[in-house]
XYZ file of C-alpha atoms in Angstrom:
569
model
C 96.569 134.771 94.212
C 93.347 134.762 96.759
C 91.357 134.029 93.640
C 93.836 131.674 92.000
C 93.536 130.030 95.081
C 90.202 129.890 95.827
C 89.942 128.060 92.038
C 92.847 125.673 93.223
C 90.379 124.769 95.443
C 87.607 124.252 93.839
C 89.295 122.248 91.126
C 90.423 119.893 93.754
C 86.751 119.758 95.487
C 85.366 119.064 92.289
C 86.727 116.015 91.243
C 86.663 114.972 94.770
C 82.808 114.169 93.928
C 81.642 111.517 92.654
C 80.950 110.953 89.039
C 77.400 110.675 87.682
C 75.859 107.553 87.780
C 76.762 104.375 90.080
C 81.048 103.186 90.303
C 81.493 99.676 90.001
C 83.580 98.728 92.585
C 87.295 98.321 91.771
C 89.331 94.984 92.958
C 92.618 95.351 94.138
C 94.256 92.246 92.510
C 97.536 90.989 91.993
C 99.854 93.783 91.847
C 103.335 94.702 92.274
C 104.634 97.111 95.033
C 108.069 97.892 96.053
C 109.488 100.393 98.872
C 112.859 101.688 99.219
C 114.536 103.510 101.360
C 118.276 104.914 101.316
C 119.666 105.702 104.047
C 121.700 108.581 102.078
C 119.358 111.412 101.949
C 120.862 113.082 99.282
C 120.324 110.815 96.753
C 117.181 110.162 94.927
C 115.433 106.627 95.034
C 113.219 107.536 92.784
C 116.084 105.506 89.597
C 115.795 102.540 91.669
C 112.594 101.778 92.661
C 111.437 102.696 88.473
C 114.095 99.643 87.456
C 112.339 97.788 90.208
C 108.824 98.422 89.567
C 109.625 96.938 85.236
C 110.976 93.784 86.942
C 107.191 93.739 88.598
C 106.274 95.330 85.567
C 104.534 91.308 84.911
C 102.828 91.846 88.847
C 100.445 95.213 87.017
C 100.234 96.166 83.397
C 97.108 98.245 83.478
C 99.036 101.169 86.471
C 101.701 102.351 87.832
C 103.234 105.454 89.659
C 105.844 106.016 92.535
C 105.305 108.704 95.381
C 109.234 110.029 97.521
C 109.602 111.609 100.360
C 112.533 114.357 99.761
C 113.411 116.947 101.823
C 110.978 118.838 104.669
C 108.641 115.950 104.485
C 107.589 117.336 101.139
C 106.612 114.506 98.586
C 106.203 113.876 95.115
C 104.418 111.739 93.263
C 104.619 110.029 89.335
C 101.310 107.925 88.153
C 98.888 107.165 85.758
C 98.324 105.062 83.326
C 100.893 102.970 81.173
C 103.328 100.779 81.386
C 106.297 101.833 83.548
C 109.100 102.724 80.475
C 106.083 104.831 79.517
C 104.870 106.688 82.554
C 108.089 106.508 84.329
C 110.260 108.213 81.825
C 113.536 109.972 82.718
C 112.164 113.317 82.521
C 109.340 112.042 85.594
C 111.913 110.100 87.671
C 113.856 113.361 87.476
C 110.964 115.282 88.964
C 111.061 112.033 91.517
C 113.304 113.649 95.095
C 114.491 111.871 97.616
C 115.666 109.479 99.296
C 112.447 106.950 100.710
C 109.822 106.302 98.607
C 106.854 103.744 97.864
C 105.739 102.202 94.045
C 103.085 100.343 92.619
C 102.347 98.295 89.819
C 98.331 97.367 88.743
C 97.182 94.360 87.367
C 94.229 95.070 84.388
C 91.078 94.298 85.954
C 87.643 94.699 84.210
C 86.764 98.210 86.071
C 89.916 99.732 86.837
C 90.846 102.752 84.430
C 90.249 105.213 85.992
C 93.416 106.412 86.611
C 92.557 108.052 89.878
C 92.616 104.843 90.770
C 96.269 104.441 90.282
C 98.476 103.788 92.975
C 100.432 104.605 95.618
C 97.473 106.276 97.191
C 97.857 109.604 99.753
C 96.407 110.789 102.911
C 97.698 114.552 104.257
C 96.205 112.917 107.899
C 97.395 112.553 110.502
C 101.111 113.465 109.474
C 101.273 112.937 106.240
C 100.549 109.343 104.637
C 101.456 107.504 101.576
C 100.469 103.384 100.578
C 100.546 100.759 98.043
C 99.105 97.611 98.301
C 98.030 94.261 96.181
C 94.718 91.658 97.910
C 91.389 92.211 98.018
C 88.991 92.611 101.013
C 86.080 90.719 101.622
C 84.185 92.244 103.797
C 84.374 96.293 102.563
C 80.728 97.434 102.315
C 81.256 97.583 106.408
C 83.952 99.297 106.688
C 83.359 101.845 103.690
C 79.962 102.399 106.197
C 82.769 102.275 109.080
C 84.315 104.681 107.809
C 81.043 107.016 107.072
C 79.589 106.589 110.453
C 81.944 106.648 112.420
C 85.521 107.540 111.552
C 84.219 110.445 109.043
C 86.720 109.595 106.560
C 86.420 110.346 102.370
C 86.652 107.606 100.488
C 86.984 109.112 96.279
C 87.953 106.005 94.496
C 85.781 102.677 94.476
C 90.123 101.201 95.586
C 90.554 97.953 98.612
C 93.489 100.016 98.594
C 92.343 103.649 99.370
C 90.514 101.673 102.508
C 93.281 100.328 104.038
C 95.059 103.681 103.806
C 91.843 105.148 105.253
C 91.612 102.698 107.747
C 95.634 102.725 109.072
C 95.207 106.617 108.828
C 92.021 106.625 111.478
C 94.105 104.275 113.691
C 97.072 106.047 113.499
C 94.441 109.803 114.378
C 93.367 107.990 117.722
C 96.729 108.459 119.094
C 96.168 112.303 119.317
C 99.853 112.538 118.815
C 101.700 115.560 117.627
C 104.234 113.041 116.795
C 104.175 108.903 117.045
C 106.633 106.219 117.687
C 107.266 103.116 115.846
C 104.799 101.419 118.796
C 102.461 104.029 118.093
C 102.817 103.137 114.289
C 102.225 98.494 115.161
C 99.395 99.921 117.368
C 97.128 101.174 114.278
C 98.667 98.468 111.924
C 97.320 95.518 114.212
C 93.814 98.053 114.833
C 93.858 97.689 111.425
C 93.648 93.403 111.073
C 91.726 93.415 113.833
C 88.917 95.590 112.160
C 89.444 94.143 107.684
C 89.588 90.263 106.438
C 91.040 89.076 103.381
C 94.660 88.920 101.637
C 97.040 92.133 101.818
C 100.484 93.120 101.485
C 101.261 96.569 102.561
C 104.267 99.260 101.506
C 103.171 102.522 103.371
C 105.322 105.835 103.567
C 105.454 108.096 107.165
C 106.527 112.280 105.984
C 109.980 112.298 106.798
C 110.127 109.311 109.579
C 110.083 105.695 106.711
C 108.719 103.424 104.813
C 106.621 100.075 106.374
C 105.671 97.614 105.385
C 102.792 94.901 107.058
C 101.372 91.633 106.303
C 97.654 89.461 106.435
C 97.758 86.983 109.024
C 97.395 84.964 107.032
C 100.046 85.818 104.433
C 98.000 84.511 101.050
C 99.782 87.747 98.947
C 103.570 87.587 99.480
C 105.848 90.955 99.972
C 109.802 90.396 101.349
C 113.071 92.570 102.695
C 116.577 92.862 102.239
C 118.513 95.303 102.650
C 122.522 97.235 100.840
C 125.965 98.001 102.779
C 126.730 101.209 101.503
C 129.514 103.456 102.566
C 127.029 106.213 104.696
C 124.231 102.608 106.492
C 122.306 100.708 104.985
C 119.562 101.159 102.215
C 116.363 98.478 102.934
C 113.894 97.739 99.822
C 110.433 96.098 100.020
C 109.081 94.290 97.301
C 105.959 91.327 96.329
C 109.224 89.442 94.706
C 112.971 88.563 95.277
C 113.794 89.746 92.688
C 113.838 93.253 92.528
C 116.667 92.546 95.341
C 118.221 90.577 93.077
C 118.457 92.351 90.787
C 119.603 96.195 92.434
C 122.114 94.098 94.766
C 120.435 94.392 97.586
C 120.508 91.185 99.973
C 119.772 88.995 103.409
C 115.886 88.232 101.164
C 113.547 88.303 103.870
C 109.489 87.680 103.705
C 107.457 89.652 105.896
C 105.368 87.248 108.179
C 102.068 86.421 107.342
C 100.854 89.585 111.047
C 103.961 91.112 111.142
C 104.683 95.035 110.690
C 108.201 95.881 109.734
C 109.295 99.676 110.029
C 112.297 100.807 108.828
C 113.526 104.566 109.565
C 118.013 105.385 109.210
C 117.849 104.620 112.314
C 117.092 101.231 112.526
C 114.558 98.357 111.768
C 111.785 97.339 114.299
C 109.911 93.822 113.387
C 106.376 93.054 115.200
C 103.779 90.578 115.233
C 100.734 93.173 115.086
C 97.685 90.251 113.724
C 96.545 87.133 115.836
C 98.089 84.525 115.174
C 96.236 82.566 112.138
C 96.312 79.310 109.682
C 99.619 80.697 107.923
C 98.433 79.937 103.578
C 100.250 81.749 101.386
C 98.587 81.397 97.879
C 99.550 78.896 95.280
C 98.420 80.437 92.171
C 101.331 83.060 93.491
C 103.461 80.045 91.991
C 101.064 78.118 89.097
C 101.738 81.665 87.267
C 102.142 84.883 88.396
C 105.215 85.475 89.726
C 108.415 85.233 87.656
C 110.835 81.151 87.928
C 113.424 83.100 88.953
C 112.162 85.330 92.390
C 111.967 82.684 95.948
C 107.940 83.920 97.999
C 108.533 82.098 100.865
C 111.333 80.156 100.680
C 110.182 78.229 97.875
C 111.780 78.728 94.424
C 109.662 79.646 92.170
C 110.985 77.595 89.068
C 111.906 74.284 91.031
C 108.233 73.975 92.427
C 107.612 75.188 88.384
C 110.239 71.542 87.524
C 108.705 69.700 90.155
C 104.898 69.995 88.709
C 106.216 68.905 85.502
C 107.683 65.686 86.917
C 104.671 65.567 88.670
C 101.899 65.653 86.029
C 104.321 63.580 83.558
C 103.299 60.958 85.536
C 100.002 61.022 85.374
C 99.694 62.118 81.874
C 101.865 59.079 81.560
C 99.022 56.718 83.668
C 96.304 58.638 81.082
C 97.646 58.476 78.180
C 98.200 54.569 78.955
C 94.676 54.267 79.502
C 93.135 55.891 76.507
C 96.490 53.587 74.507
C 96.880 57.299 73.403
C 100.660 58.170 72.313
C 102.627 61.815 72.082
C 104.903 62.756 68.994
C 105.893 66.063 70.335
C 105.576 68.149 73.946
C 104.961 71.782 72.438
C 103.999 74.419 76.341
C 102.100 77.359 75.751
C 104.072 80.466 76.505
C 105.367 81.852 79.059
C 104.398 80.406 82.386
C 104.635 76.723 81.800
C 108.155 75.824 79.476
C 109.746 74.906 82.867
C 107.010 72.269 83.554
C 106.650 71.240 80.264
C 110.550 70.657 79.962
C 110.801 68.486 82.772
C 107.388 67.056 81.582
C 108.932 66.012 77.885
C 111.981 65.169 79.675
C 110.778 62.703 82.588
C 108.217 61.290 79.628
C 111.393 61.483 77.446
C 109.672 62.526 74.489
C 111.200 65.804 71.976
C 110.251 68.649 73.513
C 109.910 71.873 70.707
C 108.782 75.451 70.902
C 105.705 74.717 68.347
C 104.097 78.186 69.407
C 106.063 81.497 68.530
C 105.109 84.592 70.198
C 104.825 88.306 68.899
C 106.561 90.833 71.781
C 106.090 93.760 70.466
C 102.067 93.555 70.288
C 101.284 96.392 72.019
C 99.190 95.466 75.613
C 95.042 94.683 74.695
C 92.685 96.648 76.806
C 90.139 92.929 78.738
C 87.206 92.828 76.726
C 84.400 90.720 76.520
C 83.214 88.556 74.432
C 84.892 85.102 72.403
C 85.724 87.553 68.617
C 87.774 89.724 70.540
C 89.200 87.291 73.465
C 90.254 84.970 69.381
C 91.824 88.068 67.741
C 94.189 88.780 70.622
C 95.106 85.251 70.188
C 95.966 85.531 67.307
C 98.373 88.063 67.065
C 100.345 87.109 70.002
C 100.369 83.823 68.432
C 101.743 81.918 66.025
C 101.578 78.149 65.458
C 104.777 76.848 63.108
C 103.136 74.248 60.886
C 106.605 72.286 61.169
C 106.305 70.940 65.128
C 102.043 70.448 64.878
C 102.089 68.993 61.445
C 100.721 65.526 61.185
C 101.495 65.158 65.168
C 99.942 63.886 68.057
C 100.628 67.036 70.369
C 100.504 67.458 74.127
C 100.597 71.646 74.619
C 101.285 71.990 78.394
C 99.399 74.768 79.621
C 100.061 76.631 83.197
C 95.711 76.508 83.659
C 92.884 76.115 81.696
C 90.550 79.683 82.919
C 87.539 80.009 80.465
C 89.128 78.210 77.856
C 88.803 81.001 75.762
C 92.128 80.950 74.741
C 92.587 77.415 75.024
C 90.335 76.448 72.669
C 91.988 79.272 69.859
C 95.001 77.644 70.828
C 93.949 74.095 70.484
C 91.901 75.317 67.281
C 95.596 77.283 65.756
C 96.974 73.522 66.490
C 94.960 71.696 64.142
C 94.618 74.108 62.104
C 98.243 73.586 60.759
C 97.855 70.130 60.681
C 98.121 68.602 63.856
C 95.956 65.013 64.253
C 95.636 65.011 67.984
C 95.804 67.723 70.390
C 96.054 66.404 74.167
C 95.954 69.502 76.761
C 98.370 68.567 80.143
C 97.725 71.364 82.716
C 100.366 72.645 85.832
C 97.369 73.607 87.143
C 93.929 71.391 88.654
C 90.394 72.016 87.764
C 89.304 75.507 88.559
C 85.952 75.856 89.906
C 85.340 77.995 92.154
C 85.828 82.173 92.496
C 88.717 83.941 93.292
C 88.205 86.114 96.591
C 92.349 87.172 97.757
C 92.866 89.419 94.361
C 92.836 87.624 91.323
C 90.502 88.648 88.577
C 89.222 85.360 87.597
C 85.833 85.777 85.853
C 83.263 84.001 87.051
C 82.520 80.933 88.493
C 79.584 80.817 85.476
C 82.334 81.489 83.242
C 84.699 78.520 84.630
C 84.914 76.934 81.173
C 85.272 73.561 84.155
C 82.586 74.640 86.957
C 79.644 72.185 85.970
C 81.555 70.403 83.378
C 83.604 66.299 84.878
C 86.923 66.711 82.232
C 85.500 65.207 79.134
C 83.337 67.901 79.061
C 86.679 70.589 79.356
C 87.750 68.612 76.342
C 85.156 68.722 74.681
C 84.296 72.409 75.783
C 87.954 73.091 73.768
C 88.721 71.425 71.249
C 91.182 69.003 72.501
C 90.983 65.325 71.951
C 91.193 64.900 76.048
C 92.867 66.790 78.654
C 94.463 65.776 82.176
C 94.864 68.037 84.672
C 97.423 67.796 87.448
C 96.122 66.926 91.159
C 95.872 69.318 93.711
C 98.043 66.795 96.180
C 100.668 66.757 93.018
C 100.269 70.394 92.903
C 100.213 71.153 96.828
C 103.419 68.598 97.599
C 105.489 70.122 94.151
C 105.683 73.485 95.933
C 105.800 72.215 99.197
C 108.577 70.429 99.254
C 110.871 73.161 99.653
C 109.553 74.507 102.851
C 108.137 71.430 104.824
C 107.191 73.762 107.294
C 104.025 75.039 105.194
C 101.726 73.507 105.985
C 98.599 75.123 104.231
C 98.235 77.372 101.665
C 95.068 79.142 99.615
C 93.968 76.610 97.263
C 89.996 78.207 96.777
C 89.933 78.659 93.154
C 90.604 74.999 92.996
C 88.204 73.396 96.650
C 85.838 76.682 97.464
C 87.699 76.397 100.652
C 88.088 80.115 101.335
C 91.040 79.747 104.451
C 89.766 83.797 105.477
C 86.468 83.058 105.935
C 82.875 85.199 105.955
C 82.658 83.730 101.805
C 79.103 82.497 101.619
C 76.786 82.390 99.292
C 75.780 85.390 99.178
C 78.679 86.918 98.863
C 79.390 85.324 96.010
C 76.603 86.256 94.088
C 76.868 89.606 95.319
C 80.742 89.395 93.748
C 80.071 87.976 90.143
C 77.486 90.560 89.741
C 80.036 93.457 90.241
C 82.887 91.392 87.642
C 80.399 92.286 86.140
C 79.389 95.397 86.029
C 82.828 96.443 85.626
C 83.382 94.566 82.105
C 80.510 96.745 81.271
C 82.330 99.627 82.350
C 85.549 98.574 80.568
C 83.638 98.866 77.558
C 82.747 102.445 77.749
C 86.460 103.202 79.249
C 87.904 101.803 76.481
C 86.312 103.862 74.316
C 88.184 106.199 75.066
C 91.329 105.161 73.947
C 90.634 107.954 70.271
C 92.023 110.791 73.017
C 95.392 112.084 73.222
C 98.031 110.933 75.600
C 98.046 113.853 78.095
C 93.976 113.761 77.949
C 93.775 109.847 78.001
C 96.183 109.834 81.901
C 95.537 112.900 83.083
C 93.007 114.360 84.923
C 92.821 118.151 86.652
C 93.994 116.684 89.674
C 96.825 115.246 89.095
C 98.172 118.212 87.800
C 97.127 120.258 89.899
C 99.830 121.019 92.820
C 97.945 120.179 96.725
C 99.424 121.545 99.093
C 97.863 119.973 103.244
C 98.048 120.553 106.090
C 100.505 118.653 108.416
C 103.796 117.824 107.769
C 107.348 115.967 108.451
C 106.615 113.340 111.251
C 109.453 114.003 114.457
C 111.001 117.010 112.255
C 110.071 120.780 112.946
C 108.706 121.606 109.755
C 105.037 120.753 108.717
C 104.322 121.971 105.578
C 103.251 118.489 102.956
C 103.213 119.040 99.794
C 102.115 116.635 96.805
C 103.080 116.914 93.558
C 102.402 115.033 90.659
C 104.974 115.082 87.652
C 103.026 113.082 85.004
C 103.070 115.004 81.548
C 104.587 118.452 82.817
C 106.087 120.644 80.931
């Protein structure tokens, strides 16, 4: 028995060692987070968490995971690379015991395919904490130095999420208490907010205690909460988008406020403003592209905002077309997020609206690959242009945004290949000329098609006869009209103005260099595709039951185990 335990400890230790050579930085980008606490602890939360994650799948298709908390504060986990339906199957969910849990879906980013980066993350000290995060920090190097030199906490991955988790744990550790309460947790989160800068929406779980959510002082990334009455009491939910609450029959959706922390236990709900006052600036790109149209974020219907974007864009398109003496025969959306705006634009301009591109919904997700040839191949695999709607016509294509331009170029070429006379492109977003540092995996500035180009040069670069961009004031007005109390949005990708501060040219150069390194790493990771599913998704450490000291908060039992059910027979 002693020999087996020595082998186990050695395996865990060896896995904790960094791999040979430099490890590229991972950006924790737009993801989906979810926390659920059921009032009846005998009912397992995992089935509903899995269902909720499937509703957030659009926010992340690279990896997913769930950690639940069962009897005696014991944690059970299942996480791996892959889609929710594949990783969290019936067999895996059956092994996730407990009436509360945290779930996460990760956006497919360059350089982040190591299954060790899958969330939620866990630390056993103090008290046993599970953590899921959406966003990105801009001061990671100094925080990592603090973790090493002062806090003496080991960061095992390159993820900001694990860094945030350990900041939270370090601040809880400073209480020095055997048992903590809500005030201690609020103090710890307030300390974290004073230490770090960036965008973050987080959900955490303390063993045997409850679930916690908090949001950065600028409220850049979204998270909200809702409740559901049951025969025994109230269940509570945290999620990135309100659609999860709607689908799981929760009501009273309310956004977590910027700089606010919310703690939910089976005894009740505690809320407190713990972050310093800052400008509330939710990311406007959530409304343009990322969020589901049937969600409501910060009191704003994503669907209604996209309708308004279409109306405003119609006015701009009409003005530009008249100036150029161009007529349009048909309006066609680029699937899927531009459909709502395109339909409103067509109605306002009294033009026919047609579905000219048919999407193949059965193509498995494709890895992010460098090189135009691979991107073009992927576009052709996923979309087919119907000659019936293009041949001999001046076509107005409506897209949510134009980023790198490679996809737009291929779509325009597809339209011309099937006979379009002219292709005019209308973008619901203004030209994107700056890096996103708050959690969207955009290429470096030099790879952005609008960088250093005017509108005519952008049109030439993507092969369009004309490009019309939404103006920034119109975009802001389209979203803000549904919640006038929000005076500012994060529009940094359009303006280069970063609401948190701390972003200078040196930082941007370092960010772009790291993103380039991650793309190279992605190519190496993709070479593993030939391996079996089990060997690719399962590192040795994921098959080990790790038993740690510490235990459920405010409970007598002091044993916490972390079990991964992925591919365990």
